[in-house]
Coordinates of C-alpha atoms and ligand atoms in Angstrom, one line a residue:
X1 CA -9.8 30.4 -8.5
X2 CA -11.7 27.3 -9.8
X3 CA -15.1 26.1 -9.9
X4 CA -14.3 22.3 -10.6
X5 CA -17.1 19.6 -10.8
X6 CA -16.2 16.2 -10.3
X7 CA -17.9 13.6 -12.2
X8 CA -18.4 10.4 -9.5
X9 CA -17.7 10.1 -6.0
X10 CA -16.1 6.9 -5.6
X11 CA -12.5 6.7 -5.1
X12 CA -11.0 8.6 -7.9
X13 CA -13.3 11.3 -7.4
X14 CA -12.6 12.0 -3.9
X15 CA -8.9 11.7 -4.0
X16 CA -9.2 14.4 -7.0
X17 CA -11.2 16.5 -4.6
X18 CA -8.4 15.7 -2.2
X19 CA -5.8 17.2 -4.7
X20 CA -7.7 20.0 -5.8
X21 CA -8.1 21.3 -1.8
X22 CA -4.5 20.6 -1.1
X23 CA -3.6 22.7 -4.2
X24 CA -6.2 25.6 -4.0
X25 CA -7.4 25.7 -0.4
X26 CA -10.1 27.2 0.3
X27 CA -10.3 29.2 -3.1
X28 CA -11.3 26.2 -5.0
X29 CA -15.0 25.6 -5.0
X30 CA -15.4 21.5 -6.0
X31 CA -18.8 19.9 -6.3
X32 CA -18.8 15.9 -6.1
X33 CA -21.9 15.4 -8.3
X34 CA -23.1 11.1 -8.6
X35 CA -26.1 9.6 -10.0
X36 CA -26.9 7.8 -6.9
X37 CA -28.0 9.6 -3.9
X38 CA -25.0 7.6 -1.6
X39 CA -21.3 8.5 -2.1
X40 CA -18.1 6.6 -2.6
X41 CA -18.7 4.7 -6.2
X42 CA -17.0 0.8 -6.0
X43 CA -16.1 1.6 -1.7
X44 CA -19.8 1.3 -1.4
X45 CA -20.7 -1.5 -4.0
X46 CA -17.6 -3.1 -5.7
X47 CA -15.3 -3.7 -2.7
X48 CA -16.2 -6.9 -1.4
X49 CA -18.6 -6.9 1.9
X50 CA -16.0 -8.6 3.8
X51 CA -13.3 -6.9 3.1
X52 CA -14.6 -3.7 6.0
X53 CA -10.8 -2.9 6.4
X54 CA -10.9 -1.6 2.8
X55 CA -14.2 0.3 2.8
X56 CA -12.5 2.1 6.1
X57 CA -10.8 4.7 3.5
X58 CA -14.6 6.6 3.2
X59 CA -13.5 7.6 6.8
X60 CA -10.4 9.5 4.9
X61 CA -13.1 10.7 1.9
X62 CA -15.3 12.1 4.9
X63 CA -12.4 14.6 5.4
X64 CA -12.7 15.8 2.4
X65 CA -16.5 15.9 2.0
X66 CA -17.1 18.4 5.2
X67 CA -14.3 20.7 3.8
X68 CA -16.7 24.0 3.8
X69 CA -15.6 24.4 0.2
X70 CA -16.8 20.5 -0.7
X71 CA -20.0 19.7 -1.5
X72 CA -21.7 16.0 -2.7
X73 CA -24.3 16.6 -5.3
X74 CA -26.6 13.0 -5.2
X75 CA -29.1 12.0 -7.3
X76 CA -28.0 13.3 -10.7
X77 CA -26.8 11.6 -14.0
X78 CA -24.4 13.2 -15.8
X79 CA -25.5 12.7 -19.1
X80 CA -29.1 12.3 -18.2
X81 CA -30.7 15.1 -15.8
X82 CA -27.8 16.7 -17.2
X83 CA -25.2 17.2 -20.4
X84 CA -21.7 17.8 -20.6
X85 CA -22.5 21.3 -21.9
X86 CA -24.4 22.7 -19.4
X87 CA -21.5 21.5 -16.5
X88 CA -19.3 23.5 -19.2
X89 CA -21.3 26.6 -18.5
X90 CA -20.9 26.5 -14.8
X91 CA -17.4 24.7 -14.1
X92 CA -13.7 25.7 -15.3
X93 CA -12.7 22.1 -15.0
X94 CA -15.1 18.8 -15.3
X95 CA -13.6 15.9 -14.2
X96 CA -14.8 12.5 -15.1
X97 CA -14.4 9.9 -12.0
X98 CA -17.3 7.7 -13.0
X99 CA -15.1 4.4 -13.2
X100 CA -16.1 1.5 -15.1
X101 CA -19.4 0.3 -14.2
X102 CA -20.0 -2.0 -17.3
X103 CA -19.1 -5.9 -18.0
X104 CA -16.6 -6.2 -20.7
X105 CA -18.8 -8.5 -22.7
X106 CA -18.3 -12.5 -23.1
X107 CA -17.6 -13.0 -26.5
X108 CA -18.7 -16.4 -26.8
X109 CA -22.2 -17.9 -27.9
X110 CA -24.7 -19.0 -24.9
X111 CA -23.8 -15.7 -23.1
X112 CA -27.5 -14.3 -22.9
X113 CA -28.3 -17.4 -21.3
X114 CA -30.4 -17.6 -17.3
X115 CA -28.1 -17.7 -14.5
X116 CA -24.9 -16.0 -16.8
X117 CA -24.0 -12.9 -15.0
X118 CA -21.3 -10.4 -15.4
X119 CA -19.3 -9.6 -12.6
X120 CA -20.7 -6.2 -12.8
X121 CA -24.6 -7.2 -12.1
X122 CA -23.1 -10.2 -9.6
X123 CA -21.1 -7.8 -7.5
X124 CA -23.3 -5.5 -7.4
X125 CA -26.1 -7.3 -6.4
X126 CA -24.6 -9.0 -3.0
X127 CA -23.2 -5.4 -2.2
X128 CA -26.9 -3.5 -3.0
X129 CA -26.5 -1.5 -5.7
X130 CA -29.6 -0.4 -7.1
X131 CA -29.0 -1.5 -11.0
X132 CA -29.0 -5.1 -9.9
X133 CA -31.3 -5.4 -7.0
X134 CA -33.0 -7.6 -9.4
X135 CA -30.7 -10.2 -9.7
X136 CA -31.7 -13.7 -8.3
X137 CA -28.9 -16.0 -9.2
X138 CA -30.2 -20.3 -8.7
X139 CA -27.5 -21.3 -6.3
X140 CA -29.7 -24.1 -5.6
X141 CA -27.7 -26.9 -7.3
X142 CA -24.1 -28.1 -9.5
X143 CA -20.9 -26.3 -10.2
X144 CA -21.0 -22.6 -10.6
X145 CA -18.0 -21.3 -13.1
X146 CA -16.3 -18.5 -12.8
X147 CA -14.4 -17.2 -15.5
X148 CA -11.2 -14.7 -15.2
X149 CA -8.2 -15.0 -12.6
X150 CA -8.6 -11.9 -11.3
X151 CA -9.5 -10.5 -7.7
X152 CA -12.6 -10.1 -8.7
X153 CA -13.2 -13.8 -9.8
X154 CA -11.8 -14.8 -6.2
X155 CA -14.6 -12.4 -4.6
X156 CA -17.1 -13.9 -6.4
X157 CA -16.1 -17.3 -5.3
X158 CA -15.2 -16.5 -1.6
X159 CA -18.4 -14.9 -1.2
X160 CA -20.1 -17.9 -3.0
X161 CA -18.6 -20.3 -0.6
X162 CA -18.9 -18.6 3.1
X163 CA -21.0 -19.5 5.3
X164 CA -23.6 -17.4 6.9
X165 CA -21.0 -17.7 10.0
X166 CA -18.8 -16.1 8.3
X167 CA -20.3 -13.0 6.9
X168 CA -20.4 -11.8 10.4
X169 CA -19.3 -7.9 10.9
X170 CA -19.6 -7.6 6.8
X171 CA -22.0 -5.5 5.3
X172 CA -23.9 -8.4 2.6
X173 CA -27.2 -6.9 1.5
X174 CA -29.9 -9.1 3.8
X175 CA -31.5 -10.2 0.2
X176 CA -27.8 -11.7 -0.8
X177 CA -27.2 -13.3 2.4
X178 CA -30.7 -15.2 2.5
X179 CA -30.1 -16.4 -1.1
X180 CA -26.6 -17.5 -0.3
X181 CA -27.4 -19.2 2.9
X182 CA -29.6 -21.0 1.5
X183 CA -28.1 -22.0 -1.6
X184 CA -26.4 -25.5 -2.4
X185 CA -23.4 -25.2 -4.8
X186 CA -21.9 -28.7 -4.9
X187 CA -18.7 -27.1 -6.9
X188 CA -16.6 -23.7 -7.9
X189 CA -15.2 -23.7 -10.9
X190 CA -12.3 -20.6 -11.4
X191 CA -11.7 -20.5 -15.5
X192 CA -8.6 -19.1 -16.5
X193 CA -7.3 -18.9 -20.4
X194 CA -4.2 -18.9 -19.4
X195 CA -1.4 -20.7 -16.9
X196 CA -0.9 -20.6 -13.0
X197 CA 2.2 -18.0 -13.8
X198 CA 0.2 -15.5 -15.3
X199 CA -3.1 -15.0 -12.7
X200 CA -3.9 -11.6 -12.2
X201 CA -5.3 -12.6 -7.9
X202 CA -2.8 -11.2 -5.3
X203 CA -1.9 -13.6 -2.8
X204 CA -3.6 -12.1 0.3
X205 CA -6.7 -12.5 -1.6
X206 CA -5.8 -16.0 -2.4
X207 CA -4.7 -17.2 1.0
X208 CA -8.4 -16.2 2.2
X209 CA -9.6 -19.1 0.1
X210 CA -7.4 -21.3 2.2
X211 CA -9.5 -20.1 5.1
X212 CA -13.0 -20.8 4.7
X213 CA -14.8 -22.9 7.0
X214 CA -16.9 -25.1 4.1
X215 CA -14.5 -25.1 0.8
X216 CA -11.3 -25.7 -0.4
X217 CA -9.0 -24.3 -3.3
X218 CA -7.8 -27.2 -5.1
X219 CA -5.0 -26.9 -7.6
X220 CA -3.9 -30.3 -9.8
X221 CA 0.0 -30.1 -9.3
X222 CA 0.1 -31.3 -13.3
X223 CA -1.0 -27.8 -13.9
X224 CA 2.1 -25.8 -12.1
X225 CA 5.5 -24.7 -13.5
X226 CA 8.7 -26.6 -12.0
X227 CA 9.3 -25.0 -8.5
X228 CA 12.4 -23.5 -9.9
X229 CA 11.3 -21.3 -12.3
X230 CA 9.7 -19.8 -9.5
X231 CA 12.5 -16.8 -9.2
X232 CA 12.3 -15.9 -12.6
X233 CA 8.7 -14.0 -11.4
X234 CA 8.3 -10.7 -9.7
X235 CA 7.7 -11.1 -6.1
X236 CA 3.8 -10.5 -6.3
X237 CA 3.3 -12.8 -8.8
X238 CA 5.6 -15.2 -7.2
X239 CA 3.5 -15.3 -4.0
X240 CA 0.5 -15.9 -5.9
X241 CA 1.8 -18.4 -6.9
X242 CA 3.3 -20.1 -3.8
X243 CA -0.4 -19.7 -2.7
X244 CA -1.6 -22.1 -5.9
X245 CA 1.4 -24.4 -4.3
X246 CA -0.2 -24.9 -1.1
X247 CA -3.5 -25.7 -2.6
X248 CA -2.2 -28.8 -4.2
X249 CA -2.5 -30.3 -0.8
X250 CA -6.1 -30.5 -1.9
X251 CA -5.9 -32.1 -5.0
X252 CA -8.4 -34.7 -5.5
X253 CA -9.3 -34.6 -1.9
X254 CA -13.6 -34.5 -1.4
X255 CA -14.2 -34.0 2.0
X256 CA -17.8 -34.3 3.0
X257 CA -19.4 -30.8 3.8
X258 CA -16.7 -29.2 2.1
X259 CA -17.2 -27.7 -1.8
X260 CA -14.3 -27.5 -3.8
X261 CA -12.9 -24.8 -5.5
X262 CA -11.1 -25.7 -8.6
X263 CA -8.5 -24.0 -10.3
X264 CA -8.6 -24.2 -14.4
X265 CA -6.1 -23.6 -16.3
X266 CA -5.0 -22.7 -19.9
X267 CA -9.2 -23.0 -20.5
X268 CA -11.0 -19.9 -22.4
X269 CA -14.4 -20.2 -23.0
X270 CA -15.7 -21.2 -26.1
X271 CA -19.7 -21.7 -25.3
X272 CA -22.1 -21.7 -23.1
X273 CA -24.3 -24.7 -23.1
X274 CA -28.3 -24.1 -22.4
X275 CA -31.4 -26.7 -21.8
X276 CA -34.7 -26.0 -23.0
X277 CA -35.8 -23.7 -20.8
X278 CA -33.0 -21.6 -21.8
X279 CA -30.7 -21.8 -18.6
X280 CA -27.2 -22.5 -18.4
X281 CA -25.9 -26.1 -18.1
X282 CA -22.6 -26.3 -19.4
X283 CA -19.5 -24.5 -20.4
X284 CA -17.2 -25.3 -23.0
X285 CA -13.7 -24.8 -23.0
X286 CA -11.0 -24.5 -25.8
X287 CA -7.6 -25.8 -24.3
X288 CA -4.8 -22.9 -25.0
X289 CA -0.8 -22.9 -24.9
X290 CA 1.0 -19.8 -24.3
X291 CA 2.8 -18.1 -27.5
X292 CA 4.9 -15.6 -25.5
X293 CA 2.4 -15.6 -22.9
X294 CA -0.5 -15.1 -25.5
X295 CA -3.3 -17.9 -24.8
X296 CA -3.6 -19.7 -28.3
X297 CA -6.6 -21.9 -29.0
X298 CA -5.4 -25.5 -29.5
X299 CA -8.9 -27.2 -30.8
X300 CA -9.5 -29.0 -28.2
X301 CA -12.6 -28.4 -26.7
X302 CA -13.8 -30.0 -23.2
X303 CA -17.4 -29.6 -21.3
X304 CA -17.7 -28.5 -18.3
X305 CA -21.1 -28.7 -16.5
X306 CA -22.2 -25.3 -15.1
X307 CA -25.5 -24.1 -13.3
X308 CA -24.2 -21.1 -12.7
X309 CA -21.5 -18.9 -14.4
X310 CA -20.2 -15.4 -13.7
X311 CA -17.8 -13.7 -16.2
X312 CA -15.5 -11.9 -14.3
X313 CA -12.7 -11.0 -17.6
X314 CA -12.8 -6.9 -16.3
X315 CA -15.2 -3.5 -17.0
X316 CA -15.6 -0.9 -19.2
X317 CA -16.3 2.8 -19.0
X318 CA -20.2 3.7 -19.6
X319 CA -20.0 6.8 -22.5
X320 CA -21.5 9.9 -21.7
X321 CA -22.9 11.9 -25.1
X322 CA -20.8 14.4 -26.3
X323 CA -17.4 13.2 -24.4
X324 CA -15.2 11.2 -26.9
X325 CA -15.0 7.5 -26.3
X326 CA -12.4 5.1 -27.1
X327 CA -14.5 1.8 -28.3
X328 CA -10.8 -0.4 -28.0
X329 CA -9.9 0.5 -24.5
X330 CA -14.0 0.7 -23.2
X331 CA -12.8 4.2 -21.9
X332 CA -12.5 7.7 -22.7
X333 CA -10.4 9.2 -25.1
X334 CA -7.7 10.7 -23.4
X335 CA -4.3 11.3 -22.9
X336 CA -2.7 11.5 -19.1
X337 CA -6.2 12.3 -18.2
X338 CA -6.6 15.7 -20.6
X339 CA -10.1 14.5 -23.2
X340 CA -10.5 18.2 -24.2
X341 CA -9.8 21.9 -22.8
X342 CA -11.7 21.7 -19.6
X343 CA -12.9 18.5 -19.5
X344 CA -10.7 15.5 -17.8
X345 CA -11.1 12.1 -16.6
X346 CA -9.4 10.2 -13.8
X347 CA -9.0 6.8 -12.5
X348 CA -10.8 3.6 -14.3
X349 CA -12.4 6.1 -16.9
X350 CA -9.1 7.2 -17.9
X351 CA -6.9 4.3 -17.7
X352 CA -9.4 1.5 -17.7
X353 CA -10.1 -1.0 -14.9
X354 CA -7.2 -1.8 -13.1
X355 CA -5.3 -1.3 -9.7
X356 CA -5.8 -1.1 -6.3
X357 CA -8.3 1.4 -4.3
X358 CA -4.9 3.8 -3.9
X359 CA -3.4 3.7 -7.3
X360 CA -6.6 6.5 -7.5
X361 CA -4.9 9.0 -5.3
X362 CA -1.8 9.9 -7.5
X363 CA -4.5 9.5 -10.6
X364 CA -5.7 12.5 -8.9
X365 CA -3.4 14.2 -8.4
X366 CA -2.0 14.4 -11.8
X367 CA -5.5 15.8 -13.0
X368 CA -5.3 18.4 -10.9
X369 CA -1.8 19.7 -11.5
X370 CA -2.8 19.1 -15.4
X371 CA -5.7 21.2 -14.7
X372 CA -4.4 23.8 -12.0
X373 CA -1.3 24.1 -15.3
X374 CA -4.9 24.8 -17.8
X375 CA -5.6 26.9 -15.6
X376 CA -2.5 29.4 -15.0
X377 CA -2.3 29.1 -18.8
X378 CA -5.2 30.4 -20.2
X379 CA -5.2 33.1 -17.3
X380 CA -2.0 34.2 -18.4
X381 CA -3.4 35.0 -21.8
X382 CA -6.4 36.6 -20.2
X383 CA -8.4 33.9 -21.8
X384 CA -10.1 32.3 -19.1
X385 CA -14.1 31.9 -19.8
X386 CA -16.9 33.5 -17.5
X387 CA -18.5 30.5 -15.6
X388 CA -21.9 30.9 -14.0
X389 CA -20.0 28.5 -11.1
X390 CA -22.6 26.7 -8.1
X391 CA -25.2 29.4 -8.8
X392 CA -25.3 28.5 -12.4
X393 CA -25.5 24.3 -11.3
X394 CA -28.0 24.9 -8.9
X395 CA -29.9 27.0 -10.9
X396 CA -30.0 24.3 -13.4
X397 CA -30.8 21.7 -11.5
X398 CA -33.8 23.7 -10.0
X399 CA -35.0 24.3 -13.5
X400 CA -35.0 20.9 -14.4
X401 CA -37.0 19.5 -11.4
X402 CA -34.6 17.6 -9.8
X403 CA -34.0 16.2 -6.0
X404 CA -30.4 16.5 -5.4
X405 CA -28.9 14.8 -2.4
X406 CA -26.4 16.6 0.2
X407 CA -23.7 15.6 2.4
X408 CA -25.7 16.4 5.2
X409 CA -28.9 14.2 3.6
X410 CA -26.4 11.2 2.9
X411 CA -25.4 11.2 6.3
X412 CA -28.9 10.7 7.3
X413 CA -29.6 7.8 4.9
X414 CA -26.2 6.3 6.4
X415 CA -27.7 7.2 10.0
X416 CA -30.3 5.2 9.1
X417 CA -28.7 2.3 7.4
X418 CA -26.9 1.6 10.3
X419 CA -30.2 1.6 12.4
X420 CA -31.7 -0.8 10.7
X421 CA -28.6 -3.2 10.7
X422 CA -28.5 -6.9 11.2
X423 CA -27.3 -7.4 15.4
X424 CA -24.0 -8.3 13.5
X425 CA -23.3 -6.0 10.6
X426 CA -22.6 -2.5 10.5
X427 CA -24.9 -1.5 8.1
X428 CA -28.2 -2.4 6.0
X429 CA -27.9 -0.9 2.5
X430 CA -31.1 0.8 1.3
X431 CA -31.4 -0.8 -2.7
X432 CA -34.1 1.1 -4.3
X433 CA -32.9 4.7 -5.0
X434 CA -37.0 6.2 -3.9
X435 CA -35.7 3.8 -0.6
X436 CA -32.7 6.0 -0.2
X437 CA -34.4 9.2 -0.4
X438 CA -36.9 8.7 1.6
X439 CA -34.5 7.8 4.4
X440 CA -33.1 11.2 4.1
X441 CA -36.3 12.5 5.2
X442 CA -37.6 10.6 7.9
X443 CA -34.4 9.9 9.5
X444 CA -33.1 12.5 12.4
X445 CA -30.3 14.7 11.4
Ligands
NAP1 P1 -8.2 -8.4 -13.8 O1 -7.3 -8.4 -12.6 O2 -7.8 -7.6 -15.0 O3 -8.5 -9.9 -14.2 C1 -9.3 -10.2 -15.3 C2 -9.2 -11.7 -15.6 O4 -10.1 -11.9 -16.7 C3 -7.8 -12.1 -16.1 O5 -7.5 -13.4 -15.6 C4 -8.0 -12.2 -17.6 O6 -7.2 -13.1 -18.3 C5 -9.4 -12.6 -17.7 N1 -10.0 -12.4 -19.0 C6 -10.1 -11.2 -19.7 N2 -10.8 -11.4 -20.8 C7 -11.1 -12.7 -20.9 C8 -11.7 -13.5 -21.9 N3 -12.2 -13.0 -23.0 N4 -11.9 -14.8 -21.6 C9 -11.4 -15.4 -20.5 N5 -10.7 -14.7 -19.5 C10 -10.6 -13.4 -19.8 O7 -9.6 -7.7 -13.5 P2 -10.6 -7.8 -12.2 O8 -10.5 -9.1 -11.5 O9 -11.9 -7.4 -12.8 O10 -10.1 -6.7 -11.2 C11 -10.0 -5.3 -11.6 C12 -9.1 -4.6 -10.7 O11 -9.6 -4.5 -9.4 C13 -7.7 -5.3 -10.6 O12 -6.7 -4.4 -10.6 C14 -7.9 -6.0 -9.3 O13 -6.7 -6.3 -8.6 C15 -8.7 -5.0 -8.5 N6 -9.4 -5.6 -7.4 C16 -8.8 -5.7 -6.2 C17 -9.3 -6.3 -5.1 C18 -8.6 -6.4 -3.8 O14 -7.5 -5.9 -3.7 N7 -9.1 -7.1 -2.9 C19 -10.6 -6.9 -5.3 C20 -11.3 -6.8 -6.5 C21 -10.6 -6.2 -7.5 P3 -5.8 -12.6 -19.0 O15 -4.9 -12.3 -17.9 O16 -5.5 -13.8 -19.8 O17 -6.2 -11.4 -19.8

């Protein structure tokens, strides 16, 4: 039966460990490697802080880690400490679940400018990911634009606009919450290259923006289809857009105390604006129509001041040497999540960043009846390889010098995350990976 190694233990990866027990039992050995020494991938730093009802699914991926046949390899980079030919050695299947971690780039001059972040770096900074502990955005003045209708832009902005008040029972980094508490954004821009019909934000997302205690979602009614087209759209789409409708309310109201949050339309971003000391100051748009719902540039450019802007137009896959890449897509080569014989990739790194946290679990599933298919095949013709398996892997890893990070040492850093807690937050993220590790060993089991 089969030694499988999963590549990334965020959601795709544990609901392909989830398969692969539900399909081999106990005969299946699966290790859950990841380059940080704390599971569960975008649960732990891409799902927003407030949004605790979402991050309860690592209750379901707990399960699965403490199956005896399970186990959560921390602490090493695939591609790194380690190359997809040694995992080829030990494993019969290698599954890639390491989602898409990387900004798809703005295009547009002015994007190296200070206080332009990708969504990547700005999510993952209020949410404590290690890569962008260093991130200090100014919130200290002006408009900050974000570009993109997606759920992600309306993260960004939700988080930008709550009060400290309202962060209560989330789990904000301390060094994000400081920063935004005591920040001063007189305005949220949300950029989107195309019309109110063709947003990509779902409207229970949206309707939280008509909740927040300090800012309101404004929408110019000028910029919204007639009410009766309406029924042409899918349901989804048309409750997004019933939420646009109630923001119109807003338009043009400035109530004191209150920032707004401006909706954009048919706007994509042509350049971003600097002063001398090389920070951001403006943003300049091209208008667009829509040529069968293709935003088309229409020369007219407007400027729109910005002291902050966050790019939030989607990710790409990070390539690993020696696994074939598809440039286009910003993911890996593959087809129905087959790269080549033995190696496989799920969720974002096989169909690119979209979806919710549980269009991952049939992503999974498919892998591993593709795999568990590979599998039967090349047994039937006798030609299934030797594999050194776990012994092989650990061997490996021994040889090379590195730490790697159990289950049983996670739950000890998590033990003592939640110790050290704000009175009103469930846990306090360690940032620094040395942080992380040396919880495991001074916290009690
Ligand atoms: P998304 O839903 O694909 O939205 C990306 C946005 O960026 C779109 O509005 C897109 O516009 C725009 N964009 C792309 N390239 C652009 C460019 N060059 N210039 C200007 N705008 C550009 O992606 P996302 O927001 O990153 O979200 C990723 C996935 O995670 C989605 O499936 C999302 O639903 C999910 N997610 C869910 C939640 C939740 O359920 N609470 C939270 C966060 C994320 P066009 O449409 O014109 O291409």
């Amino acid at each position: 039966m089969p030694d499988i190694a999963i590549i990334g233990s965020g959601p795709a990866g544990y609901y392909t460990a989830e398969a692969a027990l539900k399909t081999w039992g106990d005969a299946a050995r699966i290790d859950i490697i990841d380059r940080l020494p704390v599971p569960y991938g975008l649960i732990r730093s891409g799902v927003a802080p407030d949004h605790q009802s979402i991050k309860g699914v690592a209750r379901r991926f707990e399960t699965t880690a403490l199956a005896d046949n399970v186990r959560f390899c921390g602490n090493v980079e695939v591609g790194r400490d380690i190359g997809i030919a040694d995992l080829a050695q030990c494993y019969d299947a290698v599954v890639l679940a390491t989602g898409a971690p990387m900004d798809r780039p703005l295009d547009v001059p002015g994007g190296d400018l200070g206080n332009v972040f990708g969504s990547a770096a700005f999510v993952g900074w209020y949410n404590g990911h290690p890569d962008f502990a260093w991130v200090k955005p100014d919130l200290s003045h002006g408009t900050a634009v974000i570009i993109g209708m997606g759920n992600v832009a309306l993260d960004c902005a939700r988080i930008l606009a709550k009060t400290r008040a309202e962060f209560e029972g989330s789990d904000i980094v301390g060094h994000a919450l400081g920063w935004l508490d005591a920040g001063n954004l007189s305005r949220i821009v949300i950029l989107g290259r195309r019309g109110a019909q063709q947003i990509m934000m779902t409207p229970k997302e949206l309707g939280e923006l008509g909740q927040l205690a300090q800012a309101m979602p404004r929408v110019d009614p000028a910029d919204l289809p007639p009410l009766e087209t309406d029924s042409e759209l899918e349901p989804g789409a048309r409750k997004s857009l019933a939420a646009l409708r109630s923001f119109v309310a807003n338009h043009g109201a400035m109530i004191p105390g209150m920032v707004p949050i401006d909706f954009v339309f048919c706007s994509a971003p042509h350049a971003l604006i600097g002063d001398a000391a090389g920070n951001v100051t403006a943003i300049d748009v091209e208008e667009t129509r829509l040529d069968a719902g293709r935003p088309v540039g229409t020369g007219v450019i407007r400027r729109i001041p910005a002291a902050l802007v966050i790019s939030c137009i989607g990710y790409r896959t990070s390539p690993i040497a020696d696994v074939p890449y598809d440039v286009r897509e910003g993911r890996f080569a593959n087809v129905d999540g087959f790269i080549q014989p033995g190696l496989y990739c799920v969720g974002w790194a096989r169909r690119g960043p979209s979806g919710t946290i549980g269009t991952n679990r049939p992503d999974g599933f498919g892998v591993v009846d593709r795999i568990a298919a590979d599998f039967a095949a090349a047994a039937a013709r006798g030609a299934l390889p030797a594999k050194s398996g776990r012994a092989g892997f650990d061997a490996l890893v021994r040889s090379r010098g590195l730490v790697v990070i159990s289950f049983e040492d996670w739950k000890r850093i998590e033990t003592a995350e939640t110790d050290r807690a704000r009175a009103d937050a469930p846990r306090e993220k360690f940032v620094v990976v040395e942080d992380m590790i040396a919880a495991r060993d001074i916290a009690p089991s």
